Coordinates of C-alpha atoms and ligand atoms in Angstrom, one line a residue:
M124 CA 0.0 -0.1 -0.3
S125 CA 1.8 2.9 -1.0
T126 CA 2.4 5.6 2.3
D127 CA 2.7 9.0 0.7
L128 CA -0.7 10.7 2.4
G129 CA 1.3 12.1 4.8
R130 CA 2.1 14.4 1.8
Q131 CA -1.4 14.4 0.8
G132 CA -3.2 14.7 2.9
L133 CA -6.5 12.5 3.4
R134 CA -8.8 13.3 0.2
F135 CA -12.8 12.4 1.4
A136 CA -15.8 11.5 -0.8
I137 CA -19.2 12.3 0.4
I138 CA -22.0 10.5 -1.8
G139 CA -25.3 12.1 -1.3
G140 CA -26.3 15.9 -0.5
G141 CA -28.4 15.8 1.2
M142 CA -29.3 16.4 5.6
A143 CA -25.8 13.6 6.2
G144 CA -23.9 15.2 3.6
I145 CA -24.6 18.8 3.8
L146 CA -23.4 17.4 7.6
A147 CA -20.4 15.4 6.8
A148 CA -19.1 18.5 4.1
I149 CA -19.3 21.4 7.3
R150 CA -17.5 19.4 9.2
L151 CA -15.0 18.7 7.1
R152 CA -14.5 21.8 5.9
Q153 CA -14.7 22.7 9.1
A154 CA -11.2 20.3 9.7
G155 CA -9.8 21.5 6.8
E156 CA -10.0 18.2 5.6
K157 CA -10.0 17.5 1.5
F158 CA -13.7 16.9 0.4
T159 CA -15.8 16.9 -2.0
V160 CA -20.4 16.3 -2.2
Y161 CA -20.7 13.7 -4.7
E162 CA -24.7 13.7 -5.7
K163 CA -26.9 12.6 -8.0
A164 CA -29.3 15.3 -8.9
G165 CA -28.6 19.5 -10.0
R166 CA -30.0 20.2 -6.2
L167 CA -28.9 19.7 -2.9
G168 CA -31.9 18.4 0.3
G169 CA -32.1 14.4 -0.9
T170 CA -35.8 13.7 0.8
W171 CA -36.9 17.0 1.3
R172 CA -35.7 17.4 -2.6
E173 CA -37.5 14.5 -3.5
N174 CA -41.1 15.0 -2.4
R175 CA -42.4 17.8 -3.0
Y176 CA -46.5 15.9 -2.1
P177 CA -49.0 18.2 -0.8
G178 CA -49.2 18.4 2.8
L179 CA -45.1 17.6 2.4
T180 CA -44.1 18.0 6.9
C181 CA -41.5 16.5 9.2
D182 CA -43.0 15.9 12.2
V183 CA -40.4 16.4 13.8
P184 CA -41.1 20.2 15.7
A185 CA -39.0 22.0 13.2
H186 CA -36.7 24.4 16.1
A187 CA -35.6 19.9 16.4
Y188 CA -35.0 19.3 13.4
T189 CA -31.7 21.7 12.5
Y190 CA -28.2 20.4 13.0
S191 CA -27.5 21.4 16.2
F192 CA -25.3 24.2 15.0
E193 CA -27.6 26.1 12.9
P194 CA -30.4 27.4 14.6
Y195 CA -33.2 29.3 12.2
A196 CA -35.7 31.4 13.3
E197 CA -37.7 31.2 10.2
W198 CA -40.1 28.0 10.7
D199 CA -43.2 29.0 10.1
A200 CA -44.9 26.7 12.4
Y201 CA -44.1 24.1 15.1
Y202 CA -43.6 21.7 12.9
A203 CA -42.0 23.0 9.7
K204 CA -42.9 22.8 5.6
G205 CA -40.6 20.5 3.4
G206 CA -40.4 22.8 1.3
E207 CA -39.3 24.8 4.1
I208 CA -36.5 22.1 5.3
Q209 CA -35.4 22.5 1.3
T210 CA -35.0 25.4 1.6
Y211 CA -33.1 25.4 5.8
F212 CA -30.2 22.8 3.9
E213 CA -29.5 24.8 1.0
K214 CA -29.0 28.2 2.5
T215 CA -27.1 26.0 5.5
A216 CA -24.6 24.3 2.8
E217 CA -24.6 28.0 1.5
K218 CA -24.0 30.0 4.8
Y219 CA -20.5 26.7 5.3
G220 CA -19.1 27.1 2.2
I221 CA -20.3 23.2 0.8
M222 CA -21.3 25.0 -2.5
P223 CA -17.9 24.5 -4.8
H224 CA -17.0 21.2 -3.3
V225 CA -20.1 19.1 -4.1
R226 CA -20.0 17.8 -8.0
F227 CA -23.9 18.0 -9.2
D228 CA -24.7 15.0 -11.7
S229 CA -22.4 12.6 -10.5
E230 CA -23.9 10.1 -9.6
V231 CA -21.3 7.4 -7.9
V232 CA -22.4 4.3 -10.0
S233 CA -20.2 2.2 -8.7
A234 CA -17.0 2.1 -5.2
V235 CA -14.2 0.1 -5.4
W236 CA -11.2 -0.6 -2.9
D237 CA -7.6 -1.0 -4.4
E238 CA -6.4 -2.4 -2.1
E239 CA -2.1 -2.3 -3.2
K240 CA -3.2 2.0 -3.1
G241 CA -5.0 2.4 -0.1
F242 CA -8.0 4.5 -1.8
W243 CA -11.2 4.1 -3.3
R244 CA -11.8 5.0 -6.5
L245 CA -15.6 6.1 -7.7
G246 CA -16.8 5.5 -11.2
L247 CA -18.8 8.4 -11.8
V248 CA -22.1 8.1 -13.5
T249 CA -20.2 10.7 -16.3
G250 CA -17.4 7.8 -17.3
E251 CA -15.2 9.4 -15.1
E252 CA -12.8 7.6 -12.2
V253 CA -11.9 9.4 -9.3
V254 CA -10.6 8.6 -5.8
A255 CA -10.5 8.7 -1.8
E256 CA -9.4 7.8 0.2
V257 CA -12.1 7.7 2.9
V258 CA -15.5 7.9 2.1
I259 CA -18.6 9.3 4.0
A260 CA -21.8 7.0 2.0
A261 CA -24.7 9.4 3.6
S262 CA -27.0 7.9 0.8
G263 CA -30.6 8.6 2.3
V264 CA -32.1 5.2 3.6
L265 CA -36.0 6.0 2.0
H266 CA -34.9 6.4 -1.8
H267 CA -36.1 4.2 -4.2
P268 CA -39.9 4.2 -4.5
K269 CA -42.2 0.9 -3.8
L270 CA -44.5 0.5 -6.4
P271 CA -48.2 -1.1 -5.0
D272 CA -48.1 -5.1 -6.9
L273 CA -51.6 -3.8 -8.4
E274 CA -53.4 -5.0 -11.3
G275 CA -54.0 -3.5 -14.0
L276 CA -52.0 -0.3 -13.0
D277 CA -50.4 0.3 -16.1
S278 CA -53.7 1.9 -17.6
F279 CA -55.0 3.7 -15.6
K280 CA -56.5 6.6 -17.9
G281 CA -55.8 9.5 -15.3
R282 CA -52.4 9.9 -13.7
A283 CA -51.8 7.6 -11.5
F284 CA -47.4 8.6 -9.6
H285 CA -46.0 7.4 -6.3
S286 CA -45.8 10.1 -3.7
A287 CA -41.6 11.1 -3.9
R288 CA -42.3 11.3 -8.3
W289 CA -45.5 14.0 -7.9
Q290 CA -47.3 15.3 -10.9
D291 CA -48.0 18.5 -11.0
D292 CA -49.6 19.8 -13.5
A293 CA -52.5 16.4 -12.2
P294 CA -56.0 16.9 -12.2
V295 CA -55.9 17.8 -7.4
D296 CA -58.5 21.0 -7.3
G297 CA -61.8 20.7 -7.7
A298 CA -60.8 16.7 -9.3
R299 CA -61.7 13.1 -8.3
V300 CA -58.3 12.2 -6.3
G301 CA -57.1 7.8 -4.7
I302 CA -54.6 7.9 -2.8
I303 CA -53.5 4.6 -1.6
G304 CA -51.8 3.6 1.6
N305 CA -52.2 5.3 5.1
G306 CA -48.4 6.1 6.7
S307 CA -46.8 8.8 7.5
T308 CA -47.5 10.3 3.4
G309 CA -49.8 9.2 3.0
V310 CA -52.3 10.5 5.8
Q311 CA -50.9 14.1 5.1
I312 CA -51.5 14.2 1.5
V313 CA -54.7 13.0 2.4
T314 CA -55.1 15.9 4.7
A315 CA -53.6 18.8 2.4
L316 CA -56.0 17.6 -0.1
S317 CA -58.7 17.3 1.8
T318 CA -59.6 20.9 1.1
R319 CA -58.9 20.7 -2.7
A320 CA -60.6 18.3 -4.5
S321 CA -63.6 17.6 -5.3
R322 CA -63.7 13.5 -3.8
L323 CA -61.5 12.3 -2.0
V324 CA -61.0 8.2 -1.8
H325 CA -58.8 6.2 1.2
F326 CA -57.1 3.4 0.9
Q327 CA -55.8 2.4 4.2
R328 CA -55.1 -2.2 3.8
S329 CA -54.6 -1.8 7.8
P330 CA -55.3 1.0 10.0
Q331 CA -52.8 2.9 11.7
W332 CA -52.2 5.0 14.7
I333 CA -52.8 8.5 14.5
M334 CA -51.0 10.2 18.1
P335 CA -52.8 13.9 18.5
V336 CA -49.9 16.5 18.4
P337 CA -49.9 20.0 19.4
Y338 CA -49.7 22.1 16.0
F339 CA -48.8 26.2 15.9
Q340 CA -47.4 29.3 14.3
Y341 CA -44.6 31.4 14.7
S342 CA -46.1 35.1 14.8
E343 CA -43.3 37.2 13.3
E344 CA -42.2 38.3 16.8
E345 CA -40.6 35.3 17.7
K346 CA -39.3 34.5 14.5
E347 CA -37.8 38.3 15.2
A348 CA -37.0 37.1 18.9
F349 CA -35.3 34.2 17.6
R350 CA -32.9 36.2 14.9
R351 CA -32.4 38.2 18.4
E352 CA -31.9 35.4 20.4
P353 CA -30.5 32.2 19.5
A354 CA -30.9 30.8 23.1
L355 CA -34.7 31.1 22.8
I356 CA -33.7 28.7 20.0
D357 CA -31.6 26.9 22.4
E358 CA -34.7 26.5 24.9
I359 CA -37.3 24.6 22.6
R360 CA -34.2 22.1 20.6
N361 CA -33.4 21.4 24.2
N362 CA -36.7 20.7 26.0
K363 CA -37.2 19.3 28.6
E364 CA -40.4 17.3 28.1
Y365 CA -39.1 16.9 24.2
W366 CA -36.3 14.9 24.9
D367 CA -38.6 12.8 28.3
N368 CA -40.9 12.0 24.8
I369 CA -38.4 11.2 22.6
Y370 CA -36.8 9.0 25.9
R371 CA -39.7 7.6 26.8
F372 CA -40.4 6.9 23.5
T373 CA -37.8 4.3 22.4
H374 CA -38.4 2.6 26.2
A375 CA -42.5 2.2 24.7
I376 CA -40.3 0.4 21.6
T377 CA -38.1 -2.0 24.0
D378 CA -40.8 -2.7 26.5
T379 CA -43.9 -3.8 25.1
H380 CA -45.8 -4.5 28.1
G381 CA -44.4 -0.9 29.8
P382 CA -46.0 1.8 31.0
E383 CA -44.8 3.9 27.9
I384 CA -46.1 2.3 25.2
A385 CA -49.4 1.7 27.2
A386 CA -49.5 5.7 27.4
I387 CA -49.2 5.8 24.2
E388 CA -51.3 3.1 23.5
A389 CA -54.2 5.5 25.1
A390 CA -53.2 8.9 24.2
C391 CA -54.5 7.3 20.6
L392 CA -57.4 5.5 21.5
D393 CA -59.0 8.2 22.6
N394 CA -58.0 10.3 20.0
L395 CA -59.8 8.1 17.8
E396 CA -62.8 7.8 20.6
N397 CA -63.2 12.1 21.0
S398 CA -62.3 12.7 17.2
I399 CA -64.1 10.6 14.8
R400 CA -68.3 10.8 15.3
D401 CA -69.6 8.3 12.9
P402 CA -68.9 4.8 15.1
E403 CA -68.9 2.8 11.5
L404 CA -65.4 4.4 10.6
K405 CA -64.7 4.8 13.7
E406 CA -64.6 0.8 13.2
K407 CA -62.8 1.4 9.5
L408 CA -60.3 3.1 11.8
R409 CA -59.3 1.8 15.0
P410 CA -56.2 -0.5 14.5
N411 CA -56.1 -4.2 15.0
Y412 CA -52.0 -4.4 15.3
R413 CA -49.7 -2.6 18.5
A414 CA -49.2 1.5 18.5
A415 CA -45.7 2.9 16.9
C416 CA -45.6 -1.2 15.4
K417 CA -45.7 0.9 12.2
R418 CA -43.7 4.2 12.1
L419 CA -46.1 6.4 14.5
I420 CA -48.6 8.4 12.3
Y421 CA -48.3 12.4 14.2
S422 CA -50.8 14.4 12.9
W423 CA -52.6 17.5 14.9
S424 CA -55.6 17.4 11.6
Y425 CA -56.1 13.6 10.0
Y426 CA -58.9 13.3 12.1
D427 CA -60.2 16.4 11.1
A428 CA -59.7 15.5 7.2
V429 CA -61.4 12.3 7.0
Q430 CA -64.6 13.2 8.2
R431 CA -64.7 16.2 6.0
P432 CA -67.9 15.0 4.0
I433 CA -65.8 14.4 0.0
V434 CA -63.5 12.0 1.9
E435 CA -64.2 8.6 2.1
V436 CA -62.6 6.0 3.8
E437 CA -61.8 2.8 1.6
R438 CA -61.3 -0.4 3.7
D439 CA -62.2 -3.0 1.0
R440 CA -58.7 -5.1 -0.2
I441 CA -58.5 -3.4 -4.1
A442 CA -58.4 -6.0 -6.6
R443 CA -57.1 -4.4 -10.1
I444 CA -57.2 -0.8 -11.3
E445 CA -59.1 -0.1 -14.1
P446 CA -58.9 3.0 -16.9
E447 CA -61.6 4.5 -15.1
G448 CA -60.4 3.6 -10.9
V449 CA -60.2 1.7 -8.9
R450 CA -62.0 -1.7 -8.8
L451 CA -62.7 -2.9 -5.0
A452 CA -62.6 -7.1 -4.3
D453 CA -66.6 -6.2 -4.0
G454 CA -67.2 -5.3 -7.1
R455 CA -66.8 -1.9 -6.6
L456 CA -66.1 1.1 -8.3
H457 CA -64.0 3.8 -7.7
E458 CA -64.0 6.3 -10.8
L459 CA -60.0 8.9 -10.3
D460 CA -59.8 11.3 -12.6
T461 CA -56.1 10.8 -10.5
L462 CA -54.3 8.3 -8.3
V463 CA -51.6 8.9 -5.8
L464 CA -49.6 5.7 -4.6
A465 CA -48.1 6.7 -1.3
T466 CA -46.8 2.9 -0.6
G467 CA -43.4 3.9 0.7
F468 CA -40.0 3.2 -0.5
H469 CA -37.4 -0.1 -1.0
A470 CA -36.0 0.4 2.9
D471 CA -33.5 -2.0 2.4
R472 CA -31.1 0.1 -0.9
F473 CA -29.1 2.3 1.6
I474 CA -26.2 2.8 -0.8
R475 CA -27.1 0.5 -3.7
P476 CA -27.1 0.0 -7.1
T477 CA -23.6 1.5 -6.3
T478 CA -21.7 -1.6 -6.8
V479 CA -19.1 -1.1 -3.2
L480 CA -16.8 -4.2 -3.7
G481 CA -14.4 -4.0 -0.7
R482 CA -11.1 -6.1 0.3
D483 CA -10.5 -9.0 -2.4
G484 CA -13.9 -7.7 -4.7
V485 CA -16.5 -8.9 -1.8
S486 CA -19.6 -6.6 -2.9
L487 CA -21.4 -5.7 -0.3
D488 CA -25.0 -6.9 -2.8
D489 CA -23.3 -10.1 -0.8
I490 CA -22.9 -10.0 1.4
W491 CA -25.9 -7.8 2.6
S492 CA -28.3 -10.6 0.7
V493 CA -30.0 -11.7 3.6
R494 CA -30.7 -8.2 5.5
P495 CA -28.6 -5.2 4.5
T496 CA -25.7 -4.3 8.3
A497 CA -23.2 -2.5 9.9
Y498 CA -21.6 -2.0 12.9
Y499 CA -23.5 0.0 15.2
A500 CA -24.6 1.5 11.7
V501 CA -21.5 2.7 10.9
T502 CA -18.8 0.5 9.3
I503 CA -18.5 -3.2 8.0
P504 CA -15.7 -5.0 8.1
G505 CA -13.7 -5.9 4.6
F506 CA -14.8 -1.8 3.8
P507 CA -12.3 0.2 4.7
N508 CA -11.8 3.8 5.8
F509 CA -16.0 3.3 4.7
F510 CA -17.8 5.1 6.8
M511 CA -21.7 5.2 6.6
L512 CA -24.3 8.3 8.3
N513 CA -27.5 7.1 9.1
G514 CA -26.9 3.4 7.5
P515 CA -28.7 0.0 8.4
T516 CA -29.9 -0.8 11.6
G517 CA -29.7 2.7 13.2
P518 CA -32.7 3.8 15.2
V519 CA -35.6 5.3 13.1
G520 CA -38.8 6.1 14.8
N521 CA -40.2 9.2 16.4
F522 CA -37.4 11.5 16.2
S523 CA -34.8 13.4 14.5
L524 CA -32.2 12.4 12.2
I525 CA -30.1 14.7 11.6
D526 CA -29.5 14.1 15.7
I527 CA -28.9 10.9 14.2
A528 CA -26.4 11.6 11.9
E529 CA -24.9 14.9 14.4
R530 CA -24.0 11.9 17.4
Q531 CA -23.1 8.9 15.0
W532 CA -20.3 11.5 12.7
G533 CA -19.1 12.3 16.4
Y534 CA -18.6 8.4 16.1
I535 CA -16.7 9.1 13.0
D536 CA -14.9 11.6 13.6
Q537 CA -13.4 9.2 16.0
L538 CA -12.3 7.1 13.5
L539 CA -10.6 9.4 11.5
G540 CA -8.5 10.9 13.9
L541 CA -6.3 7.8 14.2
L542 CA -5.6 7.9 10.1
R543 CA -6.0 12.7 10.0
S544 CA -2.9 11.9 12.8
G545 CA -1.4 8.6 10.5
E546 CA -1.3 5.6 13.4
A547 CA -4.2 4.5 10.8
Q548 CA -4.0 3.8 7.1
T549 CA -6.8 2.4 7.2
I550 CA -9.2 1.5 9.5
E551 CA -12.7 -1.4 10.2
P552 CA -14.4 -3.3 12.8
R553 CA -13.9 -6.9 12.9
A554 CA -15.2 -9.0 11.5
E555 CA -16.0 -10.9 15.1
A556 CA -17.5 -7.4 16.5
H557 CA -19.4 -7.0 14.2
A558 CA -21.2 -10.9 14.3
G559 CA -21.6 -10.2 18.5
Y560 CA -23.0 -6.6 17.4
E561 CA -25.5 -7.6 15.3
E562 CA -26.5 -11.1 17.0
R563 CA -27.2 -9.3 20.2
R564 CA -28.8 -6.6 17.7
I565 CA -31.4 -9.0 16.3
A566 CA -31.9 -11.4 19.3
A567 CA -33.0 -7.7 20.6
A568 CA -34.8 -6.4 18.2
R569 CA -36.9 -9.4 17.9
T570 CA -39.1 -8.4 21.5
T571 CA -39.6 -4.7 20.2
I572 CA -42.6 -3.6 19.7
F573 CA -41.8 -3.7 15.8
G574 CA -41.3 -7.5 15.6
S575 CA -44.5 -8.0 17.5
G576 CA -46.9 -8.3 14.6
C577 CA -47.6 -6.0 11.8
N578 CA -45.8 -5.2 8.6
S579 CA -44.2 -2.2 7.6
W580 CA -40.5 -1.3 6.8
Y581 CA -39.0 -1.6 9.9
L582 CA -39.2 -4.9 8.9
D583 CA -36.0 -7.1 6.8
A584 CA -36.5 -9.8 4.0
T585 CA -37.1 -13.1 7.1
G586 CA -39.8 -10.8 9.1
V587 CA -36.9 -8.5 12.4
P588 CA -36.8 -5.7 12.7
S589 CA -33.9 -4.0 11.0
S590 CA -33.3 -1.1 13.1
W591 CA -31.2 -0.2 16.5
P592 CA -33.3 -2.1 19.0
W593 CA -32.5 -0.6 22.2
S594 CA -32.6 2.9 24.3
Y595 CA -31.7 6.4 22.7
E596 CA -29.8 6.7 25.4
A597 CA -27.1 3.6 25.0
F598 CA -28.0 5.4 20.9
A599 CA -27.0 8.2 22.1
D600 CA -24.2 5.5 24.4
A601 CA -22.1 4.2 21.8
M602 CA -22.4 7.4 19.5
S603 CA -19.7 8.5 22.1
A604 CA -16.8 6.7 22.1
P605 CA -16.2 4.0 20.2
V606 CA -15.3 -0.1 21.5
M607 CA -11.6 0.4 19.5
E608 CA -10.0 -3.0 20.5
D609 CA -13.2 -3.5 18.0
Y610 CA -12.2 -2.7 15.4
A611 CA -8.6 -3.4 13.4
M612 CA -5.8 -1.2 11.1
T613 CA -3.6 -1.3 8.7
V614 CA -1.0 0.5 10.1
E615 CA 2.2 1.0 6.9
A616 CA 0.5 -1.9 4.9
E617 CA 0.1 -4.4 7.8
L618 CA -3.7 -5.4 9.4
V619 CA -3.1 -5.2 13.3
A620 CA -5.9 -5.9 15.9
R621 CA -5.4 -2.7 17.9
Ligands
NAP725 P1 -45.0 3.7 4.0 O1 -45.2 4.4 5.4 O2 -44.0 2.5 3.8 O3 -46.1 3.1 4.3 C1 -47.2 3.0 2.7 C2 -48.4 2.6 3.1 O4 -48.8 2.1 1.5 C3 -49.1 1.8 3.9 O5 -49.6 2.4 3.8 C4 -49.3 0.1 3.3 O6 -50.2 -0.4 3.5 C5 -50.2 0.3 1.4 N1 -49.7 0.1 1.0 C6 -47.9 -0.3 0.6 N2 -48.7 -1.2 -0.4 C7 -49.3 -1.5 -1.0 C8 -50.6 -2.4 -1.6 N3 -50.3 -3.3 -2.9 N4 -52.0 -1.8 -1.6 C9 -52.5 -1.2 -0.9 N5 -51.5 -0.4 0.2 C10 -50.5 -1.0 0.6 O7 -44.8 4.7 3.5 P2 -44.5 6.2 4.0 O8 -46.0 7.4 4.6 O9 -43.8 6.5 2.3 O10 -43.5 6.9 4.7 C11 -43.2 6.4 4.8 C12 -41.9 6.6 6.2 O11 -41.3 7.8 5.6 C13 -42.1 7.1 6.8 O12 -42.1 4.8 7.9 C14 -41.2 8.3 8.4 O13 -40.7 7.2 8.2 C15 -40.8 8.9 6.6 N6 -41.4 10.0 6.9 C16 -41.1 10.4 7.5 C17 -42.9 11.9 7.6 C18 -42.7 13.0 8.8 O14 -43.4 14.5 8.7 N7 -41.3 13.3 9.4 C19 -43.2 12.1 6.5 C20 -43.4 11.0 6.0 C21 -42.7 10.1 5.7 P3 -49.3 -1.5 4.7 O15 -49.8 -0.7 6.0 O16 -51.4 -2.2 5.6 O17 -48.1 -2.2 4.7

């Protein structure tokens, strides 16, 4: 392996210019490192660039869904709209001097470890090859739309499209619109369109638990106060009640018979009982599995929306799609002008379809053939100097993924310290350490609420929950300091256990 790094310094390739990629870029720029962000699209923003559906909102409080170092006084309301979040990320990238380091329209199609040279060779969609000693994979989670396997979908005469491929010119105002899917996305779309369409049908295969949450606008005076005194924003971010809620939420996930999950179920059921007037509709909307098994829906207005006269909740099975609309198993036809497929994403893809080959040509696709995995969600044995943000087995739930990514960066940065100092040329987790982590994780995951008997994108192909199965505090603790004994590094071309 060439050891001229001391002279040239490390080169970093960040794959993806969404929330996590921008974070990595900011941190590397602050550290004076050489880095490039490779972004497949023509704009930064990731999920907030791709999703533009009506009603797009982040259900994490706006002041908590920001980088810790970049508070933002301009949020219009307690929960931010997608367009505002996109603006925040673009402004932040500009402010921190990231833009000159971004290569747009530069999808990375392959990343191959060159053992002799000790760097990664990245193939770009443009046909170019670039190299970097360190790869930060920040390519996102929910970015491959999952289309429903419904007979006749192509025969529909109106407009049919996935929620993440919104068609601005599709008939919506005063039109007959159907929405398939009632995850966070479908619920937000239905809520937004319930005052715009002439008729709205919400097709629900499984009813959802709906957690009532507060919603309010920030006045101009409040925003002005935030601008003058950013400490006021910190008070909201660090609000004890907000954090206690997150801790309670992750305890609810891990203790399926504890008081926290009981409180969540009670709050959602009260919401259903007290908000829905028609008994028949109430039964249609009543879930038949445990709360938080699927991602909990936070909404302050969905139950109002479904009680508007133009809205119908449809629970009968969809038999097929026909040119005029959606045919149900009982023979009824819902005639529609527009059909929105809010049917979720292939959540097991992560950096794929990029071909990633580690030591000895081992393919990430092969080692992920059963399920995607990474040691503490960040590193992978056999893939030296390869770090993931929001990678497989990380925490998922109703909290800020920015906070998750920042904590992961804190962990990665400590590993990078060994490379920066020249103490190591490469670093990767030991295979035994990863196997032990994954064994403990899977055992714990089976007992979480995610594994309590429902279908969701939280489950891997074998039906095991694919996420972090322990508390938020345990995650924070794990990210605060890598267990260095679990890492192997090369020093002057020799792979040694630490
Ligand atoms: P999702 O949670 O995976 O929901 C997909 C929905 O489509 C489910 O209701 C599912 O029904 C239904 N579905 C799928 N295939 C179907 C078929 N063939 N026939 C009938 N129904 C079908 O997807 P999502 O709503 O896009 O949300 C994905 C994730 O994105 C969320 O969990 C969240 O992490 C994130 N998100 C976050 C926010 C936010 O505010 N922070 C907003 C939107 C999305 P079943 O339940 O019966 O499978």
